PDB file of C-alpha atoms in Angstrom:
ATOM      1  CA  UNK A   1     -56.773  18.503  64.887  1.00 84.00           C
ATOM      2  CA  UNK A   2     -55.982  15.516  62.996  1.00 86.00           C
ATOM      3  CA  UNK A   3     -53.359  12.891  65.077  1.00 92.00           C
ATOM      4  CA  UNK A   4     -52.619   9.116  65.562  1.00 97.00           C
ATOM      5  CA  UNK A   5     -51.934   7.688  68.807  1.00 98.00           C
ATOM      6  CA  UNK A   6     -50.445   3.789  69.000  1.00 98.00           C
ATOM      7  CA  UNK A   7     -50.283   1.946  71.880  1.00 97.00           C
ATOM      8  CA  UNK A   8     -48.216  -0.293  73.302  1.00 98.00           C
ATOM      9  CA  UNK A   9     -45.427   2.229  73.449  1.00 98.00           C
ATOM     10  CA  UNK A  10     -43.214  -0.643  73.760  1.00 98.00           C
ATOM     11  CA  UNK A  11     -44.301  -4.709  73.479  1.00 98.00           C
ATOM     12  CA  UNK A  12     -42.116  -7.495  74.458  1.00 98.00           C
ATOM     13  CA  UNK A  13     -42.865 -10.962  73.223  1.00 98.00           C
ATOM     14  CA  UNK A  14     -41.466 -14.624  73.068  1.00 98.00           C
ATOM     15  CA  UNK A  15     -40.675 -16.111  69.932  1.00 98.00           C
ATOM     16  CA  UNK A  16     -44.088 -17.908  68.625  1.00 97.00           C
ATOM     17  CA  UNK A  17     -45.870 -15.333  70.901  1.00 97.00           C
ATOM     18  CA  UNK A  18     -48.968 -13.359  68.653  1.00 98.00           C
ATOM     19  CA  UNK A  19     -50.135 -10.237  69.259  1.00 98.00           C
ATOM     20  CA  UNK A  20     -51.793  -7.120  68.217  1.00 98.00           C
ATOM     21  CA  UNK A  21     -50.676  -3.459  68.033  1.00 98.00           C
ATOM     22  CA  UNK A  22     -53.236  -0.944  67.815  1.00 98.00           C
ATOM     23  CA  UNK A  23     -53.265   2.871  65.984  1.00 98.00           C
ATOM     24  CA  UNK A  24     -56.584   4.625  66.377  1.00 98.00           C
ATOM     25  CA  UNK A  25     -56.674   8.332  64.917  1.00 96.00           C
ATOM     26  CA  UNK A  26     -58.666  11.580  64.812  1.00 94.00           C
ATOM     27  CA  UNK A  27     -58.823  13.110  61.351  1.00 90.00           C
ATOM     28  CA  UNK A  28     -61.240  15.103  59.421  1.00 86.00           C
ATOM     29  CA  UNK A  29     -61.608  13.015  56.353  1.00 90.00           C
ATOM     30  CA  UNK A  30     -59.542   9.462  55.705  1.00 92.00           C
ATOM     31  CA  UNK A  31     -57.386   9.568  52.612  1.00 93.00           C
ATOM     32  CA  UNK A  32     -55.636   6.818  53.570  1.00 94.00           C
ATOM     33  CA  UNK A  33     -53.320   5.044  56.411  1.00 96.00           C
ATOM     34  CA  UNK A  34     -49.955   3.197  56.411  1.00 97.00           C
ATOM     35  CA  UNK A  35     -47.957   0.782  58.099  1.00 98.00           C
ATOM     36  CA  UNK A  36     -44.133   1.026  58.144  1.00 98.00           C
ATOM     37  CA  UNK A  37     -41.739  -0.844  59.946  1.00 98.00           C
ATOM     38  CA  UNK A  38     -38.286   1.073  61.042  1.00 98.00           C
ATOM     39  CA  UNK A  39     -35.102  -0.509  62.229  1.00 97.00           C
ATOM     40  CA  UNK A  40     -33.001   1.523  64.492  1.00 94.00           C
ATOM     41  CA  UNK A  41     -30.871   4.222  62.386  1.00 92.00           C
ATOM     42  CA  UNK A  42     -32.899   3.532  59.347  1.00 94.00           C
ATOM     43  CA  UNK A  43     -35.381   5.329  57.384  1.00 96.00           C
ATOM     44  CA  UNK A  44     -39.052   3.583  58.166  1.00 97.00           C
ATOM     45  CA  UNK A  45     -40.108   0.806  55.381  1.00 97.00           C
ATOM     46  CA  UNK A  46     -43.595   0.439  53.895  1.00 96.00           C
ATOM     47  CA  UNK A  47     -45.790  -2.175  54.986  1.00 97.00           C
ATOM     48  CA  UNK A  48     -49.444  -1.446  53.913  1.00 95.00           C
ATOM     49  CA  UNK A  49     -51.806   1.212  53.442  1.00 96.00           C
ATOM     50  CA  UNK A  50     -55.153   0.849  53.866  1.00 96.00           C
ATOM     51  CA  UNK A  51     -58.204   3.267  52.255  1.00 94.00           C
ATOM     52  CA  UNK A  52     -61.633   1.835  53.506  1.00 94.00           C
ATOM     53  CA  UNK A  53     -63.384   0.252  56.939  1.00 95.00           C
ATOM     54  CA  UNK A  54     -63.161  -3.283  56.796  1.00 96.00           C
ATOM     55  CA  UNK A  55     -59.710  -3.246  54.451  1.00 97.00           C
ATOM     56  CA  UNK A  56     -57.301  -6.265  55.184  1.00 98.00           C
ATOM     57  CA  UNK A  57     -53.875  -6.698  53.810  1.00 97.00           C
ATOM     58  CA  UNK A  58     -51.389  -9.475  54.705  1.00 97.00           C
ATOM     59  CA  UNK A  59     -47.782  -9.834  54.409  1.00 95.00           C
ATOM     60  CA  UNK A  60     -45.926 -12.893  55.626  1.00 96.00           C
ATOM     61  CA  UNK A  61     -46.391 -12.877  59.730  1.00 97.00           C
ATOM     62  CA  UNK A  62     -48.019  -9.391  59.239  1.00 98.00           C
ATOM     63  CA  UNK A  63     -51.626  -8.772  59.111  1.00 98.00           C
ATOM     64  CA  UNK A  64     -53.431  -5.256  59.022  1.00 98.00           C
ATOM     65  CA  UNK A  65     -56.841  -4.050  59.551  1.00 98.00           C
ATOM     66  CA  UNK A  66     -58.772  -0.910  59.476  1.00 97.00           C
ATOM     67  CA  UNK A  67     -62.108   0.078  60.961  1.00 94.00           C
ATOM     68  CA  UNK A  68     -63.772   3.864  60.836  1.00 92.00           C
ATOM     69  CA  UNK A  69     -61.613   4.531  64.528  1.00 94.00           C
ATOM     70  CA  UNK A  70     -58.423   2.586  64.419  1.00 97.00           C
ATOM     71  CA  UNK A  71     -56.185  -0.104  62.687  1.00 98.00           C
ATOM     72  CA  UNK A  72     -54.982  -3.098  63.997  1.00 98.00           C
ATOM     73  CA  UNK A  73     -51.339  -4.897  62.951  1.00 98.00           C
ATOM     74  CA  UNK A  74     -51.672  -8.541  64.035  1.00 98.00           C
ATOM     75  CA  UNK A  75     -48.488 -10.100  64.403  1.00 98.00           C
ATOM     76  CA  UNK A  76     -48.858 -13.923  63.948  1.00 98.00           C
ATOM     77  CA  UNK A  77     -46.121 -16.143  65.763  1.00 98.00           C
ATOM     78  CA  UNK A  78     -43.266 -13.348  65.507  1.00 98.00           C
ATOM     79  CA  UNK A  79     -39.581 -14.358  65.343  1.00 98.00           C
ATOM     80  CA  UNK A  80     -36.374 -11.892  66.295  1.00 98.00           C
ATOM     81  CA  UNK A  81     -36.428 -10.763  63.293  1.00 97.00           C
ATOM     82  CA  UNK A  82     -39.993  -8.788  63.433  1.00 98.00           C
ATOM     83  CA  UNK A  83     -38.548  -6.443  66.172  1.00 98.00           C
ATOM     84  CA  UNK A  84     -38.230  -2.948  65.254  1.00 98.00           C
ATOM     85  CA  UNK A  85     -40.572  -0.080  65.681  1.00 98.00           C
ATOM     86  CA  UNK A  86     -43.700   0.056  63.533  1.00 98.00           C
ATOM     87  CA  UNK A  87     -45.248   3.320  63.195  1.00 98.00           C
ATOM     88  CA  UNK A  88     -48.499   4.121  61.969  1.00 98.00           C
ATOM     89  CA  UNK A  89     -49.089   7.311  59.860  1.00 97.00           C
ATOM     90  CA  UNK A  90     -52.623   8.864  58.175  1.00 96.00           C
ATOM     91  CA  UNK A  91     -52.854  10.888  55.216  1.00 93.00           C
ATOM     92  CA  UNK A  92     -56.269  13.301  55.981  1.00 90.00           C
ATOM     93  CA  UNK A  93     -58.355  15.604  53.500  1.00 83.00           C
ATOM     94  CA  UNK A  94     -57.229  18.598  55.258  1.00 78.00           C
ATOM     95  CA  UNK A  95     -53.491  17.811  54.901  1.00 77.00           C
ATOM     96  CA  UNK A  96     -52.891  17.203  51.554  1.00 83.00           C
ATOM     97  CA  UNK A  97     -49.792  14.999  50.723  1.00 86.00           C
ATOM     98  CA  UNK A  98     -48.561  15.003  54.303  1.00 91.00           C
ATOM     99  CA  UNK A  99     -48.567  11.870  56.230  1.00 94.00           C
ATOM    100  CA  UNK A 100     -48.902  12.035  60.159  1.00 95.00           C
ATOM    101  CA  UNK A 101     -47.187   9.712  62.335  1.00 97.00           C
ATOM    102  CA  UNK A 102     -48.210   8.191  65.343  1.00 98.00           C
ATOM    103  CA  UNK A 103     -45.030   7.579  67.933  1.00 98.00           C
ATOM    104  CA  UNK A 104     -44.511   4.049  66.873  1.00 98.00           C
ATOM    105  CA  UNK A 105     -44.916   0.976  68.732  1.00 98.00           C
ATOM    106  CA  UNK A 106     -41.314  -0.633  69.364  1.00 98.00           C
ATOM    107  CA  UNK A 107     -41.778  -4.682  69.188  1.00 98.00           C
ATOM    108  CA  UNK A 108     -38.785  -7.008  70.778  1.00 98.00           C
ATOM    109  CA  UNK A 109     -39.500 -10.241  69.982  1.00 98.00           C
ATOM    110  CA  UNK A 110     -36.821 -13.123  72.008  1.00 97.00           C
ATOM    111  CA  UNK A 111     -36.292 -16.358  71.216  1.00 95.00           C
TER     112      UNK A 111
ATOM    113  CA  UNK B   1     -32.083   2.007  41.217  1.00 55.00           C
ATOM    114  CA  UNK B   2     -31.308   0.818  44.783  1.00 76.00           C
ATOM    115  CA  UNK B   3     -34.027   3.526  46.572  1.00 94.00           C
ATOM    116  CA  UNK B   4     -33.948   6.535  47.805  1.00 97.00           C
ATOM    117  CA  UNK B   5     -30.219   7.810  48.945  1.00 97.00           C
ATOM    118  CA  UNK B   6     -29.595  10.299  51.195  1.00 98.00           C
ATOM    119  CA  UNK B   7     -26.276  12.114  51.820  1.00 98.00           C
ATOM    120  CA  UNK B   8     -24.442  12.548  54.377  1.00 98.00           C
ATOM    121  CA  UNK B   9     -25.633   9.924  56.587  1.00 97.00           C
ATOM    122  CA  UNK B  10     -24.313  12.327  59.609  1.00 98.00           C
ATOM    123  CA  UNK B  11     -23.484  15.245  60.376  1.00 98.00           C
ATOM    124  CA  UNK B  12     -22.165  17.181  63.278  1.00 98.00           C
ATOM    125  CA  UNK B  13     -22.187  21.021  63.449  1.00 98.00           C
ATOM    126  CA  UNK B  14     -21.381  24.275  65.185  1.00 98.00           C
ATOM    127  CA  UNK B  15     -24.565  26.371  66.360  1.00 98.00           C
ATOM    128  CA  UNK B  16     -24.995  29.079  64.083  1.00 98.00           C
ATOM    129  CA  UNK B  17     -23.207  27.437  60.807  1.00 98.00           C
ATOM    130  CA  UNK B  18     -25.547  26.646  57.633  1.00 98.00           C
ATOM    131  CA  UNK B  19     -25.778  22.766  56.496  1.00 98.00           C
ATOM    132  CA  UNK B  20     -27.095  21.178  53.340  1.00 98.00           C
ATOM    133  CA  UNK B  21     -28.369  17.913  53.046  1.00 98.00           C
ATOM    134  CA  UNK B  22     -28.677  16.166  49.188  1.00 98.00           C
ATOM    135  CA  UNK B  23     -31.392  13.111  48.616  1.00 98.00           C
ATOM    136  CA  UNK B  24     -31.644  11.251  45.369  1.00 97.00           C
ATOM    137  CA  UNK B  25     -35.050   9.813  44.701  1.00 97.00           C
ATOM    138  CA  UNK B  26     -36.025   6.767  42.850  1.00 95.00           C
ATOM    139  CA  UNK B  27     -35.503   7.776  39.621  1.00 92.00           C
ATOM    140  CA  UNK B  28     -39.471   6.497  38.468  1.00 91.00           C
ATOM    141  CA  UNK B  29     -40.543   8.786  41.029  1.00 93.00           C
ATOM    142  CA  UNK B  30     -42.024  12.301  40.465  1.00 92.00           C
ATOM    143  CA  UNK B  31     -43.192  13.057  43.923  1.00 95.00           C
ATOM    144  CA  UNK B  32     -40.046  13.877  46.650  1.00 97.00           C
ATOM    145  CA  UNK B  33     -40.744  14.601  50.768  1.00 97.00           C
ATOM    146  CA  UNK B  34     -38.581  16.127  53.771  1.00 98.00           C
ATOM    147  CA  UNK B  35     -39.378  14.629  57.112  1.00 98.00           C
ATOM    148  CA  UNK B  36     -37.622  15.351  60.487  1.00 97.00           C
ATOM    149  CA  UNK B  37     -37.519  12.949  63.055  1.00 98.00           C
ATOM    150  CA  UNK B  38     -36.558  12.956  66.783  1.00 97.00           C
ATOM    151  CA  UNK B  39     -36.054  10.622  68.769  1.00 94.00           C
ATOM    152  CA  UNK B  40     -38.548   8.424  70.554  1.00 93.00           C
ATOM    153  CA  UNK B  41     -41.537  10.127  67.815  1.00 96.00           C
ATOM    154  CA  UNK B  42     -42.583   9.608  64.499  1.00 97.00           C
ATOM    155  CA  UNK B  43     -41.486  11.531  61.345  1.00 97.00           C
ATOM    156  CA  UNK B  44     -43.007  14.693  60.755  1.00 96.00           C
ATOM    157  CA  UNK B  45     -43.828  16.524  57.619  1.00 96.00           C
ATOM    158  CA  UNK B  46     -41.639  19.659  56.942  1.00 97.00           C
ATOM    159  CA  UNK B  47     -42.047  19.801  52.400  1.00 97.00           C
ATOM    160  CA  UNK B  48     -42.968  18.389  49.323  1.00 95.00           C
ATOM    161  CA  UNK B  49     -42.361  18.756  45.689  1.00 96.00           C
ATOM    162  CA  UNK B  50     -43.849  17.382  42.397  1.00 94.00           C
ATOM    163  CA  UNK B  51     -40.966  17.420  40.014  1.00 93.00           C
ATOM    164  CA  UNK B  52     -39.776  20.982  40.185  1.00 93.00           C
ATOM    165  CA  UNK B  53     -42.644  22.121  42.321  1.00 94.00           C
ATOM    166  CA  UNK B  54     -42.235  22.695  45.836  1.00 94.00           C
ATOM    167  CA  UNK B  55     -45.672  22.528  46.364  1.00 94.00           C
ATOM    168  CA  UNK B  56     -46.987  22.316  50.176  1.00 93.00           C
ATOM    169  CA  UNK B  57     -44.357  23.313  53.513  1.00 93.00           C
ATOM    170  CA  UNK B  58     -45.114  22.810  56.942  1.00 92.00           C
ATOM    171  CA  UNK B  59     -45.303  25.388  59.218  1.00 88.00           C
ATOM    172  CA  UNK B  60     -42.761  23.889  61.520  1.00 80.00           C
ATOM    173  CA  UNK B  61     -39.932  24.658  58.163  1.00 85.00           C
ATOM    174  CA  UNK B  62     -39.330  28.052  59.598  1.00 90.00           C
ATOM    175  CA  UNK B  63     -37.070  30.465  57.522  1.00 94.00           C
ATOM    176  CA  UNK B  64     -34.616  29.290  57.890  1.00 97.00           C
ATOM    177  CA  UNK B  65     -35.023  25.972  56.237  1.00 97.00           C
ATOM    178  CA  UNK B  66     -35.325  26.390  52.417  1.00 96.00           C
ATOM    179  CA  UNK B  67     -35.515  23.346  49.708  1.00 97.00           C
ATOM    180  CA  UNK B  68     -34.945  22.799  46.360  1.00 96.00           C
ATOM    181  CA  UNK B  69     -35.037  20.376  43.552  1.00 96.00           C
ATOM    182  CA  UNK B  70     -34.237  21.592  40.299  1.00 91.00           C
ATOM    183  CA  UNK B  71     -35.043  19.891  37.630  1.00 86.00           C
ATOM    184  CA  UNK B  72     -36.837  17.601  39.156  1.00 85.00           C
ATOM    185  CA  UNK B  73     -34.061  14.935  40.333  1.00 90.00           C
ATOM    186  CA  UNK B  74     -32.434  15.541  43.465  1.00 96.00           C
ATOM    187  CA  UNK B  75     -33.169  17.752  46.243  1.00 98.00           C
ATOM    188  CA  UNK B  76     -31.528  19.642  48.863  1.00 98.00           C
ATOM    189  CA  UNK B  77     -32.600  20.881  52.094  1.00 98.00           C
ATOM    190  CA  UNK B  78     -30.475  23.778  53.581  1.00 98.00           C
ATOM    191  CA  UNK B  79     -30.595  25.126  57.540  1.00 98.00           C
ATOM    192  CA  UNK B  80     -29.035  28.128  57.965  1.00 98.00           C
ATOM    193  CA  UNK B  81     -27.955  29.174  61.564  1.00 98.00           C
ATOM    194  CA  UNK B  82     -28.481  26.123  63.046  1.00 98.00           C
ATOM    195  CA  UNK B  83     -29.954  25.805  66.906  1.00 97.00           C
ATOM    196  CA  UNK B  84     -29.714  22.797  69.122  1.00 96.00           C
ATOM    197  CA  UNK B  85     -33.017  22.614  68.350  1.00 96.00           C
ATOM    198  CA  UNK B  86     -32.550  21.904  64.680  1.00 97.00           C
ATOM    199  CA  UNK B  87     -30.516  18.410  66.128  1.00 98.00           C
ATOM    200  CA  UNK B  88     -33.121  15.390  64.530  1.00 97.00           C
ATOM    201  CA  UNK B  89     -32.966  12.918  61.605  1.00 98.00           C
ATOM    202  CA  UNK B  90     -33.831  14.509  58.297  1.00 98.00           C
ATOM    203  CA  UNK B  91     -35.441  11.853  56.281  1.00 98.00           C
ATOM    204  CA  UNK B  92     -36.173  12.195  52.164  1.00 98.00           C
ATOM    205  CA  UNK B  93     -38.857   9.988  50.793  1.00 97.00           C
ATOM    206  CA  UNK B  94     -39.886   9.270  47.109  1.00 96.00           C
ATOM    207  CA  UNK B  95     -43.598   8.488  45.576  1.00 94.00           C
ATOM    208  CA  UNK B  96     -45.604   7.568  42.780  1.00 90.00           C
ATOM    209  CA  UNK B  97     -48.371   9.662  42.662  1.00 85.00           C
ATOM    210  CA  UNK B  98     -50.458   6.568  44.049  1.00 83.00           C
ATOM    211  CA  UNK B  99     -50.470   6.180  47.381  1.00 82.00           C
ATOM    212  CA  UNK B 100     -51.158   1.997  47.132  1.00 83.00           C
ATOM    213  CA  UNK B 101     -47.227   1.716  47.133  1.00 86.00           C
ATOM    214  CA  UNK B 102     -46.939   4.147  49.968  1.00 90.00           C
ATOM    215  CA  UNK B 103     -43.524   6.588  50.317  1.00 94.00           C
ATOM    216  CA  UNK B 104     -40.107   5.206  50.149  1.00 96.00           C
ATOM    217  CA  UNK B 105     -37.825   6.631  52.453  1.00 97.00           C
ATOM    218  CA  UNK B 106     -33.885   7.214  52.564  1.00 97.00           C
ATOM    219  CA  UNK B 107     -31.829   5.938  55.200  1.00 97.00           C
ATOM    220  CA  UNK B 108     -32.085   9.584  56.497  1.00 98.00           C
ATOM    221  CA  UNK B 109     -29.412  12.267  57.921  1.00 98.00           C
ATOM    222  CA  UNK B 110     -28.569  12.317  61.425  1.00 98.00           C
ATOM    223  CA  UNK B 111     -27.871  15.928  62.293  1.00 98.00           C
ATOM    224  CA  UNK B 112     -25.986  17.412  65.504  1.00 98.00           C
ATOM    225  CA  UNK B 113     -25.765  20.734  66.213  1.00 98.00           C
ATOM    226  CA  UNK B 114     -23.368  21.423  69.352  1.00 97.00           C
TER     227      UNK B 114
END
């Protein structure tokens, strides 16, 4: 069964303070996988996606990888503004358009 | 074209009544998505169209969730006789049919059923 599993559930950090998130998944076949971000009462916002092992994309303090098990979103000196819940999702051969979400890491970043 | 719009943003109903939900995709976009989302867990597939097409469901849309989207612009989702169970966030998202940009979502609608 294809699924995504992120961990922290939940990460605190002070302002300045980098880290990593991790999402490592289980599917049968690797079309691609996402980053979104998702304030509370919002729909989630695209980040990144990713296709191959070895992939890097960066966006401003935000900086995802991908190997062939899991994907990494480095967060590079965070300010308040970063926190919000980032979710990882895959899109798998054997699921055709559907994307499947991991639980979502939920970031508070305090100055 | 401001994104993806979803409408109502809430709404509360009786168990048992029927409820329709409208989204309004970005207007370049041909693909269109329903997601439900509870709280404290990700989004999870329930349909998708191309244009017209309502082309894969989920096997969690039971029978008594039906969608539509004629003519290829909007969409609704209908629930009829809604359980306590049915209470999530109903998200629409939009798509080109790359993936590179990923899916833009609505803003989503927050449904109680009491």
């Amino acid at each position: 069964e294809d699924q995504v599993t992120q961990s922290p559930e939940a990460l605190r950090l002070q302002e300045g303070e980098s880290s990593s998130l991790n999402c490592s998944y289980t599917v049968s076949g690797l079309r691609g996988l996402f980053w979104y971000r998702q304030d509370p009462g919002k729909g989630p916002e695209f980040l990144f996606t990713l296709y191959s092992a070895g992939e890097e994309k960066e966006k401003e303090r935000l900086k995802a990888t991908l190997t062939k098990k899991e994907s990494f979103l480095h967060i590079t000196a965070p300010k308040p503004e970063d926190s919000a819940t980032y979710l990882c999702a895959v899109q798998a051969n054997q699921a055709g358009t559907a994307l499947i979400f991991g639980k979502g890491t939920t970031l508070s970043v305090s100055s | 074209d401001t994104g993806v719009s979803q409408d109502p943003r809430h709404k509360i109903t009786k168990r048992g009544q029927n409820v329709t939900f409208r989204c309004d995709p970005i207007s370049e976009h041909n693909r269109l998505y329903w997601y439900r989302q509870t709280l404290g867990q990700g989004p999870e597939f329930l349909t998708y169209f191309q244009n017209e097409a309502q082309l894969e469901k989920s096997r969690l849309l039971s029978d008594r969730f039906s969608a539509e989207r004629p003519k290829g612009s909007f969409s609704t989702l209908e629930i009829q006789r809604t359980e306590q169970g049915d209470s999530a966030m109903y998200l629409c998202a939009s798509s080109l049919e790359t993936t590179y940009y990923g899916y833009t979502f609505g803003s989503g609608t927050r449904l109680t059923v009491v």
